[in-house]
Amino acid sequence: MARVIVDVMLKPEILDPQGQAIVGACQRLGFSGVSHVRQGKRFEVDVEGEVDDAKLADVRRLAETLLANPVIEDFEVHVE
Amino acid sequence: MARVIVDVMLKPEILDPQGQAIVGACQRLGFSGVSHVRQGKRFEVDVEGEVDDAKLADVRRLAETLLANPVIEDFEVHVE
Amino acid sequence: MARVIVDVMLKPEILDPQGQAIVGACQRLGFSGVSHVRQGKRFEVDVEGEVDDAKLADVRRLAETLLANPVIEDFEVHVE
Amino acid sequence: MARVIVDVMLKPEILDPQGQAIVGACQRLGFSGVSHVRQGKRFEVDVEGEVDDAKLADVRRLAETLLANPVIEDFEVHVE
């Protein structure tokens, strides 16, 4: 079994209000030096057997179909 | 400026129904070989200046306070 | 077709750090009078035909299985 | 104290892959009759004192600024 990670983040040009809420709260709590926060999703996908190019391609199709909305989000796939 | 990543996942013993929904949908869509999926959060935290041990300790405190609930979630901090 | 709403919130005794981040940001932005925020999930479930007791029971089972984790979350089902 | 609810949903024209994953899982689990699911966020905002028009306007500004991204999401505010 192998674990493939899919990180999904809003595209950079799309505002992330919840990340901004965290920056605001940081400043109030005295965590200085945090200039920007963005919140995304992280999926751990366990696949049977070894991960080869065909399986990574499958996970990429899975990410495009079920994990991310490519209109508003970018995603990255990597083996853990 | 440097980017620190905070990955937040439900603790392994806590059921993740949305990950299970994704596994169910995979099977229906013909993505075979996906045995398990867990969904978590990924935060990109941009900090000013260089990242030293003190700054990583700050981000860890931030994660414990505002990004994760240590009772039900584990988190990992790493520099991108 | 009818729409059934499933609201899923963390149980009251479980800390919600993201809700707290929003309270912190409110104070910094000058939104006074906000004492507490909790963030949950809202699902719009469209079911075919009319909603009767049997269908509501189906949606409740769906909520328990795929939408909420009953160990850490409470949910409420209502017809829109 | 009064509780104001803010429901945040992706705009109808924006695909919701996680809602689609839930529909796929429903069919596999034998929950027939579920034609469409969309997943959004629900915020419980507790405000001090009574809720009047000025306070509702404050919560609407809060929603626009910190809870929703008006480019991709719609929100609704109502008193519980």
mmCIF file of C-alpha atoms in Angstrom:
data_model
loop_
_atom_site.group_PDB
_atom_site.id
_atom_site.type_symbol
_atom_site.label_atom_id
_atom_site.label_comp_id
_atom_site.label_asym_id
_atom_site.label_seq_id
_atom_site.Cartn_x
_atom_site.Cartn_y
_atom_site.Cartn_z
ATOM 1 C CA MET A 1 0.000 0.000 0.000
ATOM 2 C CA ALA A 2 1.187 3.522 -0.723
ATOM 3 C CA ARG A 3 -0.056 6.923 0.296
ATOM 4 C CA VAL A 4 -0.570 9.703 -2.228
ATOM 5 C CA ILE A 5 -1.153 13.242 -1.001
ATOM 6 C CA VAL A 6 -3.410 15.673 -2.865
ATOM 7 C CA ASP A 7 -3.130 19.295 -1.737
ATOM 8 C CA VAL A 8 -5.972 21.540 -2.915
ATOM 9 C CA MET A 9 -5.719 25.325 -2.554
ATOM 10 C CA LEU A 10 -7.893 28.156 -3.845
ATOM 11 C CA LYS A 11 -6.283 29.776 -6.894
ATOM 12 C CA PRO A 12 -4.063 32.705 -5.850
ATOM 13 C CA GLU A 13 -6.365 35.305 -7.417
ATOM 14 C CA ILE A 14 -9.358 34.122 -5.377
ATOM 15 C CA LEU A 15 -9.787 35.777 -2.004
ATOM 16 C CA ASP A 16 -9.671 33.466 1.019
ATOM 17 C CA PRO A 17 -11.667 35.175 3.792
ATOM 18 C CA GLN A 18 -10.958 32.447 6.340
ATOM 19 C CA GLY A 19 -7.244 32.811 5.851
ATOM 20 C CA GLN A 20 -7.702 36.530 6.418
ATOM 21 C CA ALA A 21 -9.627 35.861 9.616
ATOM 22 C CA ILE A 22 -6.650 33.863 10.860
ATOM 23 C CA VAL A 23 -4.233 36.713 10.054
ATOM 24 C CA GLY A 24 -6.488 39.114 11.951
ATOM 25 C CA ALA A 25 -6.635 36.794 14.943
ATOM 26 C CA CYS A 26 -2.840 36.335 14.876
ATOM 27 C CA GLN A 27 -2.264 40.024 15.222
ATOM 28 C CA ARG A 28 -4.708 40.259 18.114
ATOM 29 C CA LEU A 29 -3.079 37.321 19.890
ATOM 30 C CA GLY A 30 0.396 38.805 19.535
ATOM 31 C CA PHE A 31 1.727 36.458 16.844
ATOM 32 C CA SER A 32 3.575 39.140 14.938
ATOM 33 C CA GLY A 33 5.268 38.503 11.655
ATOM 34 C CA VAL A 34 2.454 36.471 10.050
ATOM 35 C CA SER A 35 1.713 38.365 6.850
ATOM 36 C CA HIS A 36 -0.597 36.019 4.986
ATOM 37 C CA VAL A 37 -2.485 32.775 5.568
ATOM 38 C CA ARG A 38 -4.385 30.639 3.099
ATOM 39 C CA GLN A 39 -6.504 27.656 4.037
ATOM 40 C CA GLY A 40 -6.872 24.680 1.750
ATOM 41 C CA LYS A 41 -7.604 20.983 1.848
ATOM 42 C CA ARG A 42 -5.266 18.013 2.158
ATOM 43 C CA PHE A 43 -6.327 14.535 1.147
ATOM 44 C CA GLU A 44 -4.465 11.354 2.059
ATOM 45 C CA VAL A 45 -5.322 8.776 -0.598
ATOM 46 C CA ASP A 46 -4.195 5.211 0.130
ATOM 47 C CA VAL A 47 -3.830 3.068 -2.967
ATOM 48 C CA GLU A 48 -3.221 -0.654 -3.134
ATOM 49 C CA GLY A 49 0.114 -1.946 -4.376
ATOM 50 C CA GLU A 50 2.956 0.261 -5.512
ATOM 51 C CA VAL A 51 2.485 3.706 -6.999
ATOM 52 C CA ASP A 52 3.493 3.854 -10.644
ATOM 53 C CA ASP A 53 2.781 6.442 -13.318
ATOM 54 C CA ALA A 54 -0.564 4.872 -14.175
ATOM 55 C CA LYS A 55 -1.722 5.051 -10.556
ATOM 56 C CA LEU A 56 -0.570 8.649 -10.197
ATOM 57 C CA ALA A 57 -2.544 9.471 -13.344
ATOM 58 C CA ASP A 58 -5.586 7.817 -11.739
ATOM 59 C CA VAL A 59 -5.195 9.928 -8.603
ATOM 60 C CA ARG A 60 -4.873 13.048 -10.755
ATOM 61 C CA ARG A 61 -8.169 12.208 -12.494
ATOM 62 C CA LEU A 62 -9.719 11.539 -9.088
ATOM 63 C CA ALA A 63 -8.501 14.935 -7.861
ATOM 64 C CA GLU A 64 -9.962 16.719 -10.905
ATOM 65 C CA THR A 65 -13.280 14.936 -10.532
ATOM 66 C CA LEU A 66 -13.969 14.589 -6.824
ATOM 67 C CA LEU A 67 -11.432 16.497 -4.754
ATOM 68 C CA ALA A 68 -10.965 19.862 -6.427
ATOM 69 C CA ASN A 69 -12.944 22.266 -8.571
ATOM 70 C CA PRO A 70 -10.418 23.225 -11.265
ATOM 71 C CA VAL A 71 -12.263 26.499 -11.971
ATOM 72 C CA ILE A 72 -11.459 27.942 -8.554
ATOM 73 C CA GLU A 73 -8.822 25.597 -7.101
ATOM 74 C CA ASP A 74 -5.331 24.325 -7.938
ATOM 75 C CA PHE A 75 -4.119 20.952 -6.775
ATOM 76 C CA GLU A 76 -0.832 19.123 -6.431
ATOM 77 C CA VAL A 77 -0.285 15.383 -6.224
ATOM 78 C CA HIS A 78 2.763 13.775 -4.634
ATOM 79 C CA VAL A 79 3.722 10.483 -3.073
ATOM 80 C CA GLU A 80 4.343 10.687 0.642
ATOM 81 C CA MET B 1 9.479 36.057 3.473
ATOM 82 C CA ALA B 2 9.140 32.332 4.016
ATOM 83 C CA ARG B 3 6.244 29.943 3.796
ATOM 84 C CA VAL B 4 5.465 27.482 6.566
ATOM 85 C CA ILE B 5 2.974 24.687 5.928
ATOM 86 C CA VAL B 6 0.673 23.380 8.657
ATOM 87 C CA ASP B 7 -1.105 20.119 7.823
ATOM 88 C CA VAL B 8 -4.035 19.294 10.096
ATOM 89 C CA MET B 9 -5.652 15.846 9.994
ATOM 90 C CA LEU B 10 -8.258 14.175 12.210
ATOM 91 C CA LYS B 11 -6.589 11.753 14.628
ATOM 92 C CA PRO B 12 -6.439 8.246 13.140
ATOM 93 C CA GLU B 13 -8.958 6.828 15.613
ATOM 94 C CA ILE B 14 -11.596 9.394 14.646
ATOM 95 C CA LEU B 15 -13.869 8.401 11.788
ATOM 96 C CA ASP B 16 -13.790 10.662 8.720
ATOM 97 C CA PRO B 17 -17.160 10.288 6.974
ATOM 98 C CA GLN B 18 -16.231 12.606 4.107
ATOM 99 C CA GLY B 19 -13.160 10.568 3.304
ATOM 100 C CA GLN B 20 -15.408 7.512 3.258
ATOM 101 C CA ALA B 21 -17.819 9.233 0.880
ATOM 102 C CA ILE B 22 -14.901 9.800 -1.480
ATOM 103 C CA VAL B 23 -13.904 6.106 -1.324
ATOM 104 C CA GLY B 24 -17.505 5.133 -2.107
ATOM 105 C CA ALA B 25 -17.628 7.519 -5.054
ATOM 106 C CA CYS B 26 -14.264 6.240 -6.347
ATOM 107 C CA GLN B 27 -15.566 2.707 -6.562
ATOM 108 C CA ARG B 28 -18.691 3.846 -8.378
ATOM 109 C CA LEU B 29 -16.638 5.882 -10.877
ATOM 110 C CA GLY B 30 -14.321 2.979 -11.615
ATOM 111 C CA PHE B 31 -11.241 4.242 -9.761
ATOM 112 C CA SER B 32 -10.253 0.881 -8.401
ATOM 113 C CA GLY B 33 -7.422 0.417 -5.967
ATOM 114 C CA VAL B 34 -8.284 3.327 -3.667
ATOM 115 C CA SER B 35 -8.627 1.701 -0.253
ATOM 116 C CA HIS B 36 -8.836 4.668 2.086
ATOM 117 C CA VAL B 37 -9.143 8.455 1.921
ATOM 118 C CA ARG B 38 -8.893 10.988 4.712
ATOM 119 C CA GLN B 39 -9.628 14.677 4.318
ATOM 120 C CA GLY B 40 -7.798 17.294 6.326
ATOM 121 C CA LYS B 41 -6.786 20.932 6.159
ATOM 122 C CA ARG B 42 -3.640 22.540 4.809
ATOM 123 C CA PHE B 43 -2.601 26.029 5.830
ATOM 124 C CA GLU B 44 0.025 28.110 4.059
ATOM 125 C CA VAL B 45 1.396 30.565 6.625
ATOM 126 C CA ASP B 46 3.658 33.303 5.248
ATOM 127 C CA VAL B 47 6.004 34.782 7.825
ATOM 128 C CA GLU B 48 8.221 37.805 7.458
ATOM 129 C CA GLY B 49 11.984 37.365 7.362
ATOM 130 C CA GLU B 50 13.739 34.046 7.635
ATOM 131 C CA VAL B 51 12.327 31.058 9.463
ATOM 132 C CA ASP B 52 14.367 30.154 12.525
ATOM 133 C CA ASP B 53 13.535 27.932 15.483
ATOM 134 C CA ALA B 54 11.778 30.744 17.314
ATOM 135 C CA LYS B 55 9.492 31.401 14.360
ATOM 136 C CA LEU B 56 8.708 27.725 13.932
ATOM 137 C CA ALA B 57 7.819 27.609 17.624
ATOM 138 C CA ASP B 58 5.480 30.581 17.042
ATOM 139 C CA VAL B 59 3.773 28.795 14.152
ATOM 140 C CA ARG B 60 3.388 25.692 16.316
ATOM 141 C CA ARG B 61 1.658 27.747 19.015
ATOM 142 C CA LEU B 62 -0.513 29.331 16.308
ATOM 143 C CA ALA B 63 -1.444 25.871 15.036
ATOM 144 C CA GLU B 64 -2.394 24.686 18.530
ATOM 145 C CA THR B 65 -4.468 27.767 19.195
ATOM 146 C CA LEU B 66 -6.159 28.715 15.931
ATOM 147 C CA LEU B 67 -5.638 26.065 13.273
ATOM 148 C CA ALA B 68 -6.186 22.714 14.961
ATOM 149 C CA ASN B 69 -8.122 21.283 17.865
ATOM 150 C CA PRO B 70 -5.533 19.081 19.599
ATOM 151 C CA VAL B 71 -8.270 16.925 21.159
ATOM 152 C CA ILE B 72 -9.449 15.564 17.813
ATOM 153 C CA GLU B 73 -6.732 16.603 15.347
ATOM 154 C CA ASP B 74 -3.005 16.097 14.808
ATOM 155 C CA PHE B 75 -0.890 18.673 13.005
ATOM 156 C CA GLU B 76 2.508 18.859 11.381
ATOM 157 C CA VAL B 77 4.551 21.947 10.678
ATOM 158 C CA HIS B 78 7.217 22.145 8.000
ATOM 159 C CA VAL B 79 8.951 24.805 5.935
ATOM 160 C CA GLU B 80 8.076 24.661 2.251
ATOM 161 C CA MET C 1 -38.142 17.178 -5.970
ATOM 162 C CA ALA C 2 -37.648 18.456 -2.430
ATOM 163 C CA ARG C 3 -34.678 19.843 -0.611
ATOM 164 C CA VAL C 4 -33.642 18.573 2.806
ATOM 165 C CA ILE C 5 -31.088 20.522 4.823
ATOM 166 C CA VAL C 6 -28.576 18.791 7.093
ATOM 167 C CA ASP C 7 -26.730 21.110 9.482
ATOM 168 C CA VAL C 8 -23.623 19.581 11.078
ATOM 169 C CA MET C 9 -21.886 21.318 13.994
ATOM 170 C CA LEU C 10 -19.091 20.232 16.319
ATOM 171 C CA LYS C 11 -20.498 19.141 19.690
ATOM 172 C CA PRO C 12 -20.617 22.081 22.123
ATOM 173 C CA GLU C 13 -17.887 20.638 24.365
ATOM 174 C CA ILE C 14 -15.414 20.409 21.462
ATOM 175 C CA LEU C 15 -13.294 23.487 20.895
ATOM 176 C CA ASP C 16 -13.641 25.155 17.487
ATOM 177 C CA PRO C 17 -10.382 27.001 16.816
ATOM 178 C CA GLN C 18 -11.559 28.420 13.496
ATOM 179 C CA GLY C 19 -14.606 29.947 15.127
ATOM 180 C CA GLN C 20 -12.258 31.499 17.667
ATOM 181 C CA ALA C 21 -10.065 32.894 14.903
ATOM 182 C CA ILE C 22 -13.139 34.619 13.502
ATOM 183 C CA VAL C 23 -13.980 36.152 16.910
ATOM 184 C CA GLY C 24 -10.400 37.414 17.178
ATOM 185 C CA ALA C 25 -10.551 38.932 13.713
ATOM 186 C CA CYS C 26 -13.943 40.553 14.465
ATOM 187 C CA GLN C 27 -12.517 42.415 17.410
ATOM 188 C CA ARG C 28 -9.564 43.610 15.374
ATOM 189 C CA LEU C 29 -11.838 44.804 12.552
ATOM 190 C CA GLY C 30 -14.075 46.718 14.941
ATOM 191 C CA PHE C 31 -17.082 44.386 14.860
ATOM 192 C CA SER C 32 -17.867 44.714 18.527
ATOM 193 C CA GLY C 33 -20.509 42.647 20.240
ATOM 194 C CA VAL C 34 -19.620 39.307 18.651
ATOM 195 C CA SER C 35 -19.013 37.041 21.625
ATOM 196 C CA HIS C 36 -18.774 33.606 20.066
ATOM 197 C CA VAL C 37 -18.619 32.017 16.611
ATOM 198 C CA ARG C 38 -18.798 28.365 15.661
ATOM 199 C CA GLN C 39 -18.232 27.053 12.165
ATOM 200 C CA GLY C 40 -20.015 23.982 10.875
ATOM 201 C CA LYS C 41 -21.188 22.420 7.653
ATOM 202 C CA ARG C 42 -24.470 22.741 5.802
ATOM 203 C CA PHE C 43 -25.570 20.194 3.242
ATOM 204 C CA GLU C 44 -28.398 20.708 0.751
ATOM 205 C CA VAL C 45 -29.694 17.247 -0.160
ATOM 206 C CA ASP C 46 -32.134 17.113 -3.075
ATOM 207 C CA VAL C 47 -34.372 14.047 -3.054
ATOM 208 C CA GLU C 48 -36.722 12.900 -5.768
ATOM 209 C CA GLY C 49 -40.461 13.035 -5.193
ATOM 210 C CA GLU C 50 -42.063 14.267 -2.019
ATOM 211 C CA VAL C 51 -40.438 14.093 1.396
ATOM 212 C CA ASP C 52 -42.256 11.724 3.724
ATOM 213 C CA ASP C 53 -41.168 10.147 6.997
ATOM 214 C CA ALA C 54 -39.390 7.281 5.234
ATOM 215 C CA LYS C 55 -37.321 9.693 3.154
ATOM 216 C CA LEU C 56 -36.437 11.802 6.159
ATOM 217 C CA ALA C 57 -35.294 8.618 7.907
ATOM 218 C CA ASP C 58 -33.121 7.856 4.852
ATOM 219 C CA VAL C 59 -31.530 11.304 5.011
ATOM 220 C CA ARG C 60 -30.906 10.839 8.739
ATOM 221 C CA ARG C 61 -29.082 7.563 8.031
ATOM 222 C CA LEU C 62 -27.147 9.304 5.257
ATOM 223 C CA ALA C 63 -26.165 12.074 7.679
ATOM 224 C CA GLU C 64 -24.967 9.569 10.295
ATOM 225 C CA THR C 65 -22.961 7.622 7.720
ATOM 226 C CA LEU C 66 -21.500 10.138 5.287
ATOM 227 C CA LEU C 67 -22.093 13.706 6.442
ATOM 228 C CA ALA C 68 -21.307 13.770 10.154
ATOM 229 C CA ASN C 69 -19.131 11.948 12.641
ATOM 230 C CA PRO C 70 -21.537 11.331 15.558
ATOM 231 C CA VAL C 71 -18.629 11.037 18.004
ATOM 232 C CA ILE C 72 -17.611 14.681 17.587
ATOM 233 C CA GLU C 73 -20.504 16.286 15.703
ATOM 234 C CA ASP C 74 -24.245 16.840 16.137
ATOM 235 C CA PHE C 75 -26.559 17.165 13.172
ATOM 236 C CA GLU C 76 -30.069 18.401 12.480
ATOM 237 C CA VAL C 77 -32.260 17.512 9.528
ATOM 238 C CA HIS C 78 -35.096 19.693 8.293
ATOM 239 C CA VAL C 79 -37.061 20.236 5.105
ATOM 240 C CA GLU C 80 -36.413 23.590 3.497
ATOM 241 C CA MET D 1 -27.525 37.287 23.776
ATOM 242 C CA ALA D 2 -28.908 36.245 20.419
ATOM 243 C CA ARG D 3 -27.720 33.820 17.796
ATOM 244 C CA VAL D 4 -27.482 34.800 14.152
ATOM 245 C CA ILE D 5 -26.962 32.101 11.531
ATOM 246 C CA VAL D 6 -24.911 32.709 8.390
ATOM 247 C CA ASP D 7 -25.271 30.026 5.701
ATOM 248 C CA VAL D 8 -22.576 30.140 3.002
ATOM 249 C CA MET D 9 -22.965 28.061 -0.166
ATOM 250 C CA LEU D 10 -20.984 27.991 -3.410
ATOM 251 C CA LYS D 11 -22.831 29.872 -6.153
ATOM 252 C CA PRO D 12 -25.099 27.516 -8.148
ATOM 253 C CA GLU D 13 -22.976 27.783 -11.304
ATOM 254 C CA ILE D 14 -19.822 26.635 -9.498
ATOM 255 C CA LEU D 15 -19.267 22.901 -9.433
ATOM 256 C CA ASP D 16 -19.102 21.271 -5.993
ATOM 257 C CA PRO D 17 -17.000 18.105 -6.342
ATOM 258 C CA GLN D 18 -17.447 17.081 -2.716
ATOM 259 C CA GLY D 19 -21.204 17.203 -3.028
ATOM 260 C CA GLN D 20 -20.861 15.009 -6.098
ATOM 261 C CA ALA D 21 -18.715 12.539 -4.171
ATOM 262 C CA ILE D 22 -21.520 12.260 -1.622
ATOM 263 C CA VAL D 23 -24.099 11.564 -4.376
ATOM 264 C CA GLY D 24 -21.827 8.852 -5.782
ATOM 265 C CA ALA D 25 -21.401 7.283 -2.345
ATOM 266 C CA CYS D 26 -25.173 7.416 -1.730
ATOM 267 C CA GLN D 27 -25.862 5.374 -4.813
ATOM 268 C CA ARG D 28 -23.278 2.813 -3.840
ATOM 269 C CA LEU D 29 -24.669 2.537 -0.324
ATOM 270 C CA GLY D 30 -28.203 2.023 -1.573
ATOM 271 C CA PHE D 31 -29.609 5.445 -0.661
ATOM 272 C CA SER D 32 -31.673 5.811 -3.790
ATOM 273 C CA GLY D 33 -33.543 8.963 -4.635
ATOM 274 C CA VAL D 34 -30.754 11.424 -3.753
ATOM 275 C CA SER D 35 -30.286 13.419 -6.946
ATOM 276 C CA HIS D 36 -28.013 16.244 -5.874
ATOM 277 C CA VAL D 37 -25.964 17.302 -2.844
ATOM 278 C CA ARG D 38 -24.152 20.546 -2.207
ATOM 279 C CA GLN D 39 -21.864 21.173 0.738
ATOM 280 C CA GLY D 40 -21.519 24.589 2.302
ATOM 281 C CA LYS D 41 -20.643 26.233 5.578
ATOM 282 C CA ARG D 42 -22.839 27.240 8.491
ATOM 283 C CA PHE D 43 -21.728 29.782 11.051
ATOM 284 C CA GLU D 44 -23.402 30.373 14.407
ATOM 285 C CA VAL D 45 -22.603 33.959 15.416
ATOM 286 C CA ASP D 46 -23.535 34.909 18.978
ATOM 287 C CA VAL D 47 -24.018 38.634 19.478
ATOM 288 C CA GLU D 48 -24.495 40.470 22.736
ATOM 289 C CA GLY D 49 -27.836 42.061 23.529
ATOM 290 C CA GLU D 50 -30.822 41.970 21.215
ATOM 291 C CA VAL D 51 -30.584 41.698 17.455
ATOM 292 C CA ASP D 52 -31.838 44.804 15.702
ATOM 293 C CA ASP D 53 -31.385 46.017 12.132
ATOM 294 C CA ALA D 54 -28.031 47.617 12.928
ATOM 295 C CA LYS D 55 -26.670 44.365 14.343
ATOM 296 C CA LEU D 56 -27.933 42.357 11.412
ATOM 297 C CA ALA D 57 -26.190 44.829 9.115
ATOM 298 C CA ASP D 58 -22.980 44.297 11.137
ATOM 299 C CA VAL D 59 -23.265 40.511 10.734
ATOM 300 C CA ARG D 60 -23.847 40.963 6.990
ATOM 301 C CA ARG D 61 -20.632 43.010 6.743
ATOM 302 C CA LEU D 62 -18.846 40.363 8.787
ATOM 303 C CA ALA D 63 -20.117 37.659 6.420
ATOM 304 C CA GLU D 64 -18.926 39.594 3.363
ATOM 305 C CA THR D 65 -15.519 40.203 4.883
ATOM 306 C CA LEU D 66 -14.583 37.098 6.869
ATOM 307 C CA LEU D 67 -17.074 34.288 6.295
ATOM 308 C CA ALA D 68 -17.760 34.211 2.565
ATOM 309 C CA ASN D 69 -16.013 35.072 -0.671
ATOM 310 C CA PRO D 70 -18.734 36.930 -2.607
ATOM 311 C CA VAL D 71 -17.067 36.112 -5.940
ATOM 312 C CA ILE D 72 -17.714 32.386 -5.595
ATOM 313 C CA GLU D 73 -20.158 32.087 -2.688
ATOM 314 C CA ASP D 74 -23.651 33.291 -1.737
ATOM 315 C CA PHE D 75 -24.646 33.777 1.871
ATOM 316 C CA GLU D 76 -27.849 34.182 3.853
ATOM 317 C CA VAL D 77 -28.231 35.702 7.297
ATOM 318 C CA HIS D 78 -31.108 34.922 9.637
ATOM 319 C CA VAL D 79 -31.845 35.044 13.336
ATOM 320 C CA GLU D 80 -32.254 31.619 14.897
#
